[in-house]
mmCIF file of C-alpha atoms in Angstrom:
data_model
loop_
_atom_site.group_PDB
_atom_site.id
_atom_site.type_symbol
_atom_site.label_atom_id
_atom_site.label_comp_id
_atom_site.label_asym_id
_atom_site.label_seq_id
_atom_site.Cartn_x
_atom_site.Cartn_y
_atom_site.Cartn_z
ATOM 1 C CA MET M 29 47.771 27.391 43.862
ATOM 2 C CA ILE M 30 45.813 29.062 41.051
ATOM 3 C CA ALA M 31 46.931 26.341 38.603
ATOM 4 C CA GLU M 32 45.680 23.638 40.954
ATOM 5 C CA LYS M 33 42.355 25.418 41.344
ATOM 6 C CA VAL M 34 41.884 25.899 37.605
ATOM 7 C CA GLU M 35 42.738 22.247 36.994
ATOM 8 C CA PHE M 36 40.302 21.125 39.678
ATOM 9 C CA ILE M 37 37.458 23.207 38.249
ATOM 10 C CA PHE M 38 38.267 22.127 34.688
ATOM 11 C CA ASN M 39 37.954 18.502 35.770
ATOM 12 C CA GLN M 40 34.437 19.064 37.089
ATOM 13 C CA PHE M 41 33.275 19.157 33.461
ATOM 14 C CA LYS M 42 32.616 16.250 31.112
ATOM 15 C CA HIS M 43 35.551 15.892 28.725
ATOM 16 C CA ASP M 44 38.197 13.313 27.853
ATOM 17 C CA SER M 45 41.135 15.703 28.110
ATOM 18 C CA THR M 46 44.175 15.916 30.376
ATOM 19 C CA PHE M 47 44.979 19.324 31.845
ATOM 20 C CA VAL M 48 48.476 20.612 31.028
ATOM 21 C CA LYS M 49 48.464 24.340 31.833
ATOM 22 C CA HIS M 50 46.361 27.479 31.779
ATOM 23 C CA HIS M 51 46.854 31.029 30.588
ATOM 24 C CA GLU M 52 44.714 33.988 31.675
ATOM 25 C CA LEU M 53 43.180 36.044 28.891
ATOM 26 C CA GLU M 54 43.090 39.649 30.080
ATOM 27 C CA SER M 55 41.003 41.438 27.449
ATOM 28 C CA GLY M 56 37.740 41.535 29.443
ATOM 29 C CA HIS M 57 36.731 44.100 32.064
ATOM 30 C CA ILE M 58 34.460 41.893 34.188
ATOM 31 C CA ASN M 59 35.066 38.120 34.185
ATOM 32 C CA ASP M 60 38.153 35.932 34.615
ATOM 33 C CA THR M 61 38.856 33.879 31.502
ATOM 34 C CA TYR M 62 41.469 31.169 31.006
ATOM 35 C CA LEU M 63 42.741 29.265 28.008
ATOM 36 C CA VAL M 64 43.193 25.667 29.157
ATOM 37 C CA THR M 65 45.826 23.744 27.227
ATOM 38 C CA THR M 66 45.398 19.970 27.251
ATOM 39 C CA LYS M 67 47.538 17.003 26.295
ATOM 40 C CA ASN M 68 45.638 16.647 23.029
ATOM 41 C CA LYS M 69 43.375 19.077 21.220
ATOM 42 C CA PRO M 70 40.752 20.456 21.481
ATOM 43 C CA TYR M 71 41.725 23.115 23.998
ATOM 44 C CA PHE M 72 39.146 24.880 26.142
ATOM 45 C CA ILE M 73 38.079 28.276 27.463
ATOM 46 C CA LEU M 74 37.231 28.243 31.176
ATOM 47 C CA GLN M 75 35.425 31.297 32.498
ATOM 48 C CA ARG M 76 34.540 32.511 35.962
ATOM 49 C CA VAL M 77 31.416 34.634 35.714
ATOM 50 C CA ASN M 78 31.532 37.607 38.074
ATOM 51 C CA HIS M 79 28.454 37.106 40.251
ATOM 52 C CA ASN M 80 29.012 40.463 41.922
ATOM 53 C CA ILE M 81 28.123 42.080 38.585
ATOM 54 C CA PHE M 82 25.789 39.448 37.151
ATOM 55 C CA LYS M 83 23.174 38.720 39.813
ATOM 56 C CA ASP M 84 21.523 35.805 37.967
ATOM 57 C CA VAL M 85 24.405 33.705 36.676
ATOM 58 C CA PRO M 86 22.291 30.591 35.926
ATOM 59 C CA GLY M 87 20.028 32.804 33.806
ATOM 60 C CA LEU M 88 23.049 34.297 32.054
ATOM 61 C CA ILE M 89 24.496 30.897 31.183
ATOM 62 C CA ASN M 90 21.116 29.616 30.016
ATOM 63 C CA ASN M 91 20.869 32.649 27.722
ATOM 64 C CA LYS M 92 24.217 31.739 26.176
ATOM 65 C CA LEU M 93 23.284 28.093 25.757
ATOM 66 C CA HIS M 94 19.853 28.677 24.247
ATOM 67 C CA VAL M 95 21.039 31.314 21.782
ATOM 68 C CA SER M 96 23.982 29.139 20.780
ATOM 69 C CA LEU M 97 21.699 26.161 20.141
ATOM 70 C CA HIS M 98 19.340 28.376 18.130
ATOM 71 C CA VAL M 99 22.169 29.602 15.910
ATOM 72 C CA LYS M 100 23.496 26.061 15.494
ATOM 73 C CA GLU M 101 20.090 24.934 14.292
ATOM 74 C CA LYS M 102 20.094 27.713 11.700
ATOM 75 C CA LEU M 103 23.568 26.661 10.506
ATOM 76 C CA LYS M 104 23.082 22.891 10.696
ATOM 77 C CA HIS M 105 23.660 22.635 6.932
ATOM 78 C CA LEU M 106 27.350 23.335 7.538
ATOM 79 C CA PRO M 107 29.879 20.508 7.990
ATOM 80 C CA GLN M 108 30.403 19.722 11.687
ATOM 81 C CA ASN M 109 33.967 21.010 11.809
ATOM 82 C CA GLU M 110 32.868 24.291 10.223
ATOM 83 C CA LEU M 111 29.857 24.578 12.551
ATOM 84 C CA ASN M 112 32.146 24.196 15.570
ATOM 85 C CA ARG M 113 34.157 27.183 14.349
ATOM 86 C CA ARG M 114 31.128 29.379 13.685
ATOM 87 C CA VAL M 115 29.208 29.006 16.958
ATOM 88 C CA LEU M 116 30.269 28.758 20.608
ATOM 89 C CA SER M 117 29.962 25.216 21.985
ATOM 90 C CA PHE M 118 29.554 24.635 25.723
ATOM 91 C CA VAL M 119 30.567 21.673 27.885
ATOM 92 C CA LYS M 120 28.309 20.436 30.687
ATOM 93 C CA THR M 121 29.546 19.378 34.103
ATOM 94 C CA LYS M 122 29.804 15.794 35.284
ATOM 95 C CA ALA M 123 26.539 16.484 37.112
ATOM 96 C CA ASP M 124 25.014 17.380 33.729
ATOM 97 C CA GLN M 125 24.707 21.060 34.610
ATOM 98 C CA ALA M 126 25.465 24.038 32.374
ATOM 99 C CA TYR M 127 27.808 25.519 34.981
ATOM 100 C CA TYR M 128 29.880 24.529 38.003
ATOM 101 C CA ARG M 129 29.485 26.414 41.260
ATOM 102 C CA GLY M 130 32.394 26.205 43.664
ATOM 103 C CA ASP M 131 32.288 26.178 47.447
ATOM 104 C CA ASP M 132 33.311 29.840 47.345
ATOM 105 C CA GLY M 133 30.132 30.719 45.443
ATOM 106 C CA ASN M 134 31.857 31.366 42.105
ATOM 107 C CA TYR M 135 30.231 30.153 38.892
ATOM 108 C CA TRP M 136 32.227 28.623 36.040
ATOM 109 C CA ASN M 137 31.385 27.553 32.512
ATOM 110 C CA LEU M 138 33.489 25.755 29.931
ATOM 111 C CA MET M 139 33.621 26.190 26.153
ATOM 112 C CA TYR M 140 35.599 24.616 23.368
ATOM 113 C CA TYR M 141 38.433 26.821 22.165
ATOM 114 C CA ILE M 142 38.201 27.761 18.484
ATOM 115 C CA ASP M 143 41.661 26.983 17.156
ATOM 116 C CA ASN M 144 43.467 29.103 14.578
ATOM 117 C CA SER M 145 41.283 32.109 15.317
ATOM 118 C CA TYR M 146 42.269 35.693 15.951
ATOM 119 C CA THR M 147 40.893 38.778 17.677
ATOM 120 C CA TYR M 148 41.650 42.466 17.277
ATOM 121 C CA GLU M 149 41.637 45.130 19.959
ATOM 122 C CA THR M 150 41.480 47.811 17.266
ATOM 123 C CA VAL M 151 40.645 47.757 13.561
ATOM 124 C CA LYS M 152 43.528 48.295 11.160
ATOM 125 C CA ASP M 153 41.778 48.284 7.766
ATOM 126 C CA GLU M 154 38.393 48.401 6.044
ATOM 127 C CA GLU M 155 38.373 44.654 5.421
ATOM 128 C CA ILE M 156 38.212 43.910 9.147
ATOM 129 C CA ALA M 157 35.491 46.545 9.600
ATOM 130 C CA PHE M 158 33.447 45.049 6.762
ATOM 131 C CA GLU M 159 33.864 41.476 8.032
ATOM 132 C CA GLY M 160 33.011 42.591 11.556
ATOM 133 C CA GLY M 161 29.804 44.175 10.271
ATOM 134 C CA LYS M 162 28.871 40.983 8.449
ATOM 135 C CA LEU M 163 29.597 38.832 11.488
ATOM 136 C CA PHE M 164 27.599 40.847 14.033
ATOM 137 C CA GLY M 165 24.859 41.429 11.457
ATOM 138 C CA GLU M 166 24.628 37.703 10.822
ATOM 139 C CA PHE M 167 24.393 37.010 14.558
ATOM 140 C CA LEU M 168 21.446 39.413 14.864
ATOM 141 C CA ASN M 169 19.848 38.042 11.706
ATOM 142 C CA LEU M 170 20.118 34.417 12.865
ATOM 143 C CA THR M 171 18.546 35.298 16.226
ATOM 144 C CA HIS M 172 15.862 37.720 15.000
ATOM 145 C CA ASP M 173 13.170 35.033 15.414
ATOM 146 C CA PHE M 174 14.343 33.872 18.850
ATOM 147 C CA PRO M 175 11.626 34.807 21.397
ATOM 148 C CA VAL M 176 13.080 37.551 23.576
ATOM 149 C CA SER M 177 10.664 36.598 26.364
ATOM 150 C CA LYS M 178 12.805 33.483 26.959
ATOM 151 C CA LEU M 179 15.877 35.550 27.783
ATOM 152 C CA THR M 180 16.903 36.636 31.256
ATOM 153 C CA GLU M 181 17.722 40.328 31.535
ATOM 154 C CA VAL M 182 21.136 39.647 33.040
ATOM 155 C CA ILE M 183 21.920 43.309 33.728
ATOM 156 C CA PRO M 184 18.613 45.162 34.110
ATOM 157 C CA LYS M 185 18.570 48.553 32.365
ATOM 158 C CA PHE M 186 22.039 47.892 30.927
ATOM 159 C CA HIS M 187 21.700 50.503 28.157
ATOM 160 C CA ASP M 188 18.830 52.454 29.734
ATOM 161 C CA MET M 189 19.956 56.073 29.474
ATOM 162 C CA SER M 190 17.750 57.381 32.283
ATOM 163 C CA PHE M 191 19.152 54.725 34.589
ATOM 164 C CA ARG M 192 22.741 55.578 33.629
ATOM 165 C CA TYR M 193 22.071 59.264 34.270
ATOM 166 C CA ALA M 194 20.612 58.399 37.685
ATOM 167 C CA GLN M 195 23.765 56.414 38.507
ATOM 168 C CA PHE M 196 25.875 59.344 37.379
ATOM 169 C CA GLU M 197 23.943 61.820 39.516
ATOM 170 C CA SER M 198 24.286 59.520 42.515
ATOM 171 C CA ALA M 199 28.037 59.373 41.905
ATOM 172 C CA LEU M 200 28.165 63.177 41.813
ATOM 173 C CA ASN M 201 26.655 63.288 45.296
ATOM 174 C CA SER M 202 29.193 60.886 46.801
ATOM 175 C CA ALA M 203 32.375 61.658 44.843
ATOM 176 C CA SER M 204 35.411 63.230 46.450
ATOM 177 C CA LYS M 205 36.025 66.925 45.814
ATOM 178 C CA GLN M 206 39.321 66.048 44.162
ATOM 179 C CA ARG M 207 37.684 63.811 41.559
ATOM 180 C CA LEU M 208 34.795 66.212 41.015
ATOM 181 C CA ASP M 209 37.218 69.062 40.322
ATOM 182 C CA HIS M 210 39.336 66.866 38.079
ATOM 183 C CA ALA M 211 36.321 65.829 35.987
ATOM 184 C CA LYS M 212 34.497 69.206 35.973
ATOM 185 C CA LEU M 213 34.654 69.750 32.201
ATOM 186 C CA TYR M 214 33.218 66.323 31.419
ATOM 187 C CA ILE M 215 30.542 66.555 34.084
ATOM 188 C CA GLU M 216 29.276 69.698 32.346
ATOM 189 C CA ARG M 217 29.267 67.930 28.974
ATOM 190 C CA VAL M 218 27.128 65.105 30.361
ATOM 191 C CA ALA M 219 24.509 67.650 31.409
ATOM 192 C CA ASP M 220 24.575 69.415 28.028
ATOM 193 C CA MET M 221 23.996 66.184 26.042
ATOM 194 C CA LYS M 222 21.162 64.777 28.148
ATOM 195 C CA GLU M 223 18.227 65.473 25.809
ATOM 196 C CA GLU M 224 19.839 64.147 22.625
ATOM 197 C CA MET M 225 21.115 61.038 24.382
ATOM 198 C CA HIS M 226 17.563 59.986 25.342
ATOM 199 C CA ILE M 227 16.156 59.896 21.791
ATOM 200 C CA LEU M 228 16.729 56.168 21.196
ATOM 201 C CA GLN M 229 15.340 55.264 24.598
ATOM 202 C CA HIS M 230 12.146 57.202 23.878
ATOM 203 C CA LEU M 231 11.769 55.414 20.509
ATOM 204 C CA LYS M 232 12.205 52.064 22.237
ATOM 205 C CA GLU M 233 9.687 52.897 24.970
ATOM 206 C CA SER M 234 7.116 54.090 22.414
ATOM 207 C CA GLY M 235 7.461 50.866 20.392
ATOM 208 C CA ASP M 236 8.702 52.688 17.295
ATOM 209 C CA ILE M 237 11.819 50.503 17.479
ATOM 210 C CA PRO M 238 11.205 46.767 18.164
ATOM 211 C CA LEU M 239 12.866 44.629 20.814
ATOM 212 C CA ARG M 240 15.279 41.956 19.521
ATOM 213 C CA VAL M 241 17.865 39.530 20.803
ATOM 214 C CA THR M 242 20.978 41.684 21.128
ATOM 215 C CA HIS M 243 24.562 40.884 22.099
ATOM 216 C CA ASN M 244 25.078 44.157 24.000
ATOM 217 C CA ASP M 245 28.885 44.093 23.938
ATOM 218 C CA THR M 246 29.840 44.200 20.266
ATOM 219 C CA LYS M 247 33.344 45.581 20.560
ATOM 220 C CA ILE M 248 35.578 44.241 17.815
ATOM 221 C CA SER M 249 37.503 42.060 20.288
ATOM 222 C CA ASN M 250 34.339 39.980 20.691
ATOM 223 C CA ALA M 251 34.594 38.820 17.079
ATOM 224 C CA LEU M 252 36.797 35.921 16.047
ATOM 225 C CA PHE M 253 38.485 36.013 12.642
ATOM 226 C CA SER M 254 40.232 33.405 10.536
ATOM 227 C CA LYS M 255 43.864 33.804 9.525
ATOM 228 C CA ASN M 256 42.711 35.339 6.220
ATOM 229 C CA ASN M 257 40.601 37.920 8.104
ATOM 230 C CA LYS M 258 37.169 36.410 7.472
ATOM 231 C CA GLY M 259 34.628 36.635 10.280
ATOM 232 C CA LEU M 260 34.230 33.347 12.144
ATOM 233 C CA CYS M 261 32.288 33.582 15.375
ATOM 234 C CA VAL M 262 30.727 36.060 17.810
ATOM 235 C CA ILE M 263 32.051 35.397 21.329
ATOM 236 C CA ASP M 264 31.527 36.646 24.895
ATOM 237 C CA THR M 265 27.748 36.278 24.851
ATOM 238 C CA ASP M 266 27.372 36.908 28.593
ATOM 239 C CA THR M 267 25.289 40.014 27.950
ATOM 240 C CA VAL M 268 22.874 38.532 25.398
ATOM 241 C CA MET M 269 19.406 39.785 26.349
ATOM 242 C CA PRO M 270 16.468 41.792 24.945
ATOM 243 C CA GLY M 271 17.455 45.107 23.374
ATOM 244 C CA ILE M 272 17.317 47.214 20.238
ATOM 245 C CA VAL M 273 19.551 46.857 17.204
ATOM 246 C CA HIS M 274 21.112 50.250 17.876
ATOM 247 C CA TYR M 275 22.810 48.948 21.011
ATOM 248 C CA ASP M 276 24.817 46.448 18.994
ATOM 249 C CA PHE M 277 25.423 48.618 15.941
ATOM 250 C CA GLY M 278 26.461 51.625 18.015
ATOM 251 C CA ASP M 279 28.782 49.767 20.363
ATOM 252 C CA ALA M 280 30.511 48.057 17.443
ATOM 253 C CA ILE M 281 31.049 51.403 15.724
ATOM 254 C CA ARG M 282 32.406 52.816 19.000
ATOM 255 C CA THR M 283 35.301 50.359 18.935
ATOM 256 C CA ILE M 284 35.714 49.763 15.215
ATOM 257 C CA CYS M 285 35.863 53.422 14.238
ATOM 258 C CA ASN M 286 38.157 54.531 17.055
ATOM 259 C CA THR M 287 41.637 54.924 15.620
ATOM 260 C CA ALA M 288 43.098 54.022 19.024
ATOM 261 C CA ALA M 289 42.437 51.729 21.978
ATOM 262 C CA GLU M 290 39.642 52.838 24.329
ATOM 263 C CA ASP M 291 42.143 53.739 27.061
ATOM 264 C CA GLU M 292 44.629 55.550 24.818
ATOM 265 C CA THR M 293 45.837 58.629 26.696
ATOM 266 C CA ASN M 294 47.222 60.509 23.683
ATOM 267 C CA LEU M 295 43.940 62.044 22.570
ATOM 268 C CA ASP M 296 45.548 63.499 19.451
ATOM 269 C CA ILE M 297 45.428 60.032 17.866
ATOM 270 C CA VAL M 298 41.815 59.311 18.906
ATOM 271 C CA GLU M 299 39.679 59.987 15.840
ATOM 272 C CA PHE M 300 36.456 58.669 14.291
ATOM 273 C CA ASN M 301 37.304 56.766 11.111
ATOM 274 C CA LEU M 302 34.529 57.435 8.586
ATOM 275 C CA ASP M 303 35.834 54.840 6.106
ATOM 276 C CA TYR M 304 35.600 52.125 8.749
ATOM 277 C CA TYR M 305 32.059 53.271 9.560
ATOM 278 C CA LYS M 306 31.013 52.900 5.931
ATOM 279 C CA ALA M 307 32.700 49.507 5.623
ATOM 280 C CA TYR M 308 31.122 48.176 8.820
ATOM 281 C CA LYS M 309 27.675 49.478 7.902
ATOM 282 C CA LYS M 310 27.940 47.898 4.431
ATOM 283 C CA GLY M 311 28.750 44.494 5.921
ATOM 284 C CA PHE M 312 26.113 44.866 8.638
ATOM 285 C CA LEU M 313 23.319 45.777 6.221
ATOM 286 C CA GLU M 314 24.358 42.984 3.851
ATOM 287 C CA LYS M 315 23.165 40.575 6.570
ATOM 288 C CA MET M 316 20.474 42.681 8.254
ATOM 289 C CA ASN M 317 18.819 44.935 5.672
ATOM 290 C CA ASP M 318 15.831 42.628 5.067
ATOM 291 C CA THR M 319 14.960 42.419 8.773
ATOM 292 C CA LEU M 320 15.367 46.085 9.749
ATOM 293 C CA THR M 321 12.546 48.629 9.714
ATOM 294 C CA PRO M 322 13.016 52.025 8.007
ATOM 295 C CA THR M 323 13.042 53.701 11.436
ATOM 296 C CA GLU M 324 15.798 51.386 12.665
ATOM 297 C CA ILE M 325 17.918 52.209 9.617
ATOM 298 C CA ASP M 326 17.315 55.963 9.947
ATOM 299 C CA TYR M 327 18.696 56.032 13.491
ATOM 300 C CA LEU M 328 21.844 53.954 12.956
ATOM 301 C CA PRO M 329 24.109 57.052 12.873
ATOM 302 C CA LEU M 330 22.663 58.362 16.149
ATOM 303 C CA ALA M 331 23.245 54.907 17.637
ATOM 304 C CA ALA M 332 26.975 55.337 17.082
ATOM 305 C CA LYS M 333 27.036 58.599 19.004
ATOM 306 C CA THR M 334 24.702 57.364 21.745
ATOM 307 C CA MET M 335 26.602 54.176 22.507
ATOM 308 C CA THR M 336 29.917 55.995 22.573
ATOM 309 C CA PHE M 337 28.395 58.464 25.003
ATOM 310 C CA ILE M 338 26.928 55.813 27.283
ATOM 311 C CA MET M 339 30.348 54.218 27.664
ATOM 312 C CA ALA M 340 31.909 57.608 28.367
ATOM 313 C CA LEU M 341 29.216 58.164 30.988
ATOM 314 C CA ARG M 342 29.775 54.755 32.591
ATOM 315 C CA PHE M 343 33.558 55.175 32.734
ATOM 316 C CA LEU M 344 33.139 58.639 34.225
ATOM 317 C CA THR M 345 30.587 57.383 36.756
ATOM 318 C CA ASP M 346 32.906 54.596 37.847
ATOM 319 C CA TYR M 347 35.753 57.062 38.190
ATOM 320 C CA LEU M 348 33.610 59.249 40.462
ATOM 321 C CA ASN M 349 32.686 56.111 42.431
ATOM 322 C CA ASN M 350 36.378 55.319 43.043
ATOM 323 C CA ASP M 351 36.559 52.533 40.444
ATOM 324 C CA ILE M 352 34.240 49.883 41.872
ATOM 325 C CA TYR M 353 32.963 48.341 38.615
ATOM 326 C CA TYR M 354 35.595 48.087 35.889
ATOM 327 C CA LYS M 355 38.996 46.510 36.333
ATOM 328 C CA THR M 356 41.633 49.235 36.352
ATOM 329 C CA LYS M 357 45.401 49.150 36.030
ATOM 330 C CA TYR M 358 46.140 52.521 37.579
ATOM 331 C CA GLN M 359 44.369 55.319 39.471
ATOM 332 C CA GLU M 360 43.254 57.419 36.511
ATOM 333 C CA HIS M 361 42.397 54.503 34.202
ATOM 334 C CA ASN M 362 38.623 55.040 34.156
ATOM 335 C CA PHE M 363 39.018 58.782 33.722
ATOM 336 C CA ASP M 364 41.366 58.222 30.782
ATOM 337 C CA ARG M 365 38.792 55.859 29.251
ATOM 338 C CA ALA M 366 36.077 58.496 29.683
ATOM 339 C CA LYS M 367 38.194 61.254 28.106
ATOM 340 C CA ASN M 368 38.979 58.923 25.218
ATOM 341 C CA GLN M 369 35.295 58.295 24.524
ATOM 342 C CA PHE M 370 34.406 61.995 24.713
ATOM 343 C CA LYS M 371 37.159 62.752 22.211
ATOM 344 C CA LEU M 372 35.680 60.099 19.924
ATOM 345 C CA ILE M 373 32.290 61.800 20.246
ATOM 346 C CA ASP M 374 33.858 65.105 19.216
ATOM 347 C CA SER M 375 35.424 63.515 16.154
ATOM 348 C CA PHE M 376 32.175 61.737 15.342
ATOM 349 C CA THR M 377 30.213 64.982 15.601
ATOM 350 C CA ASP M 378 32.576 66.638 13.118
ATOM 351 C CA ARG M 379 31.683 63.943 10.582
ATOM 352 C CA TYR M 380 28.041 63.439 11.570
ATOM 353 C CA ASN M 381 26.517 65.245 8.585
ATOM 354 C CA GLN M 382 28.438 62.960 6.234
ATOM 355 C CA LEU M 383 26.733 59.956 7.834
#
């Protein structure tokens, strides 16, 4: 039945391809994403956007389209085949819409699949870290002149620390005694770190750090690489919206410099890799240095700690809320993710003065 449904939805879009099969890509926490194989290439990526999480899906898809077109205009000097590998390209529906909405209320969008491309869940060497820094830095550089007022804030207060603390405190009031007792050590740590974790938010609110177009989910798995490990394309732009550069830099460092997957349960192998940090920052600044202010550069190290913390806080909050936000594979999955991120913070703190 699912194959028939995917084929039906795929055929609501304008293309000249014949559906053969689909394969679910399971790397994301929120949306359902399928690789659609067709009789002849190109293949496609079909995505169901989770409208329970994203309340303005048309705004979200328009964000993706407009930013993609802006980047394409900046790179129009490239040959067409190269341009198609460097920027996401979207397919409109037969009704000439950017998305298809099914009778069940679900929203779908379709993109061309970038062939011969690769993703990494974790970074294995400094070359990937450096190329990742260049790729995300280039994305921010190419969009630095895009007017943020034209973007929909698809998840209001997404990285707002005060908001995340309020969610956490609400979860404390409704959580079961069993989960509160289980998470007691980490609940205390959240309270201890509150003042430091608000520094970037205060700088943003005061205007000392400017608003920019930001990706807001710059984990390394959202970067496509060529077979020779060169950065190709930034993907999963669902969360593109106004933000500060530290959101993107910090979240990238969170995943790139973790020596293990974010749900690794053996905390002995979760460490902050300083060499990967240096490599990523070198690549990032190679593309971004001319557009960053001195204040933005000064606070890049704190961004790494802050964005790791905010993910730890969100995983812990969801655990206390009985796992209502993130997809989980087992009962303690969110708690394991939270412990993992706190261990990364500890390792980061040990190396902080070197940064």
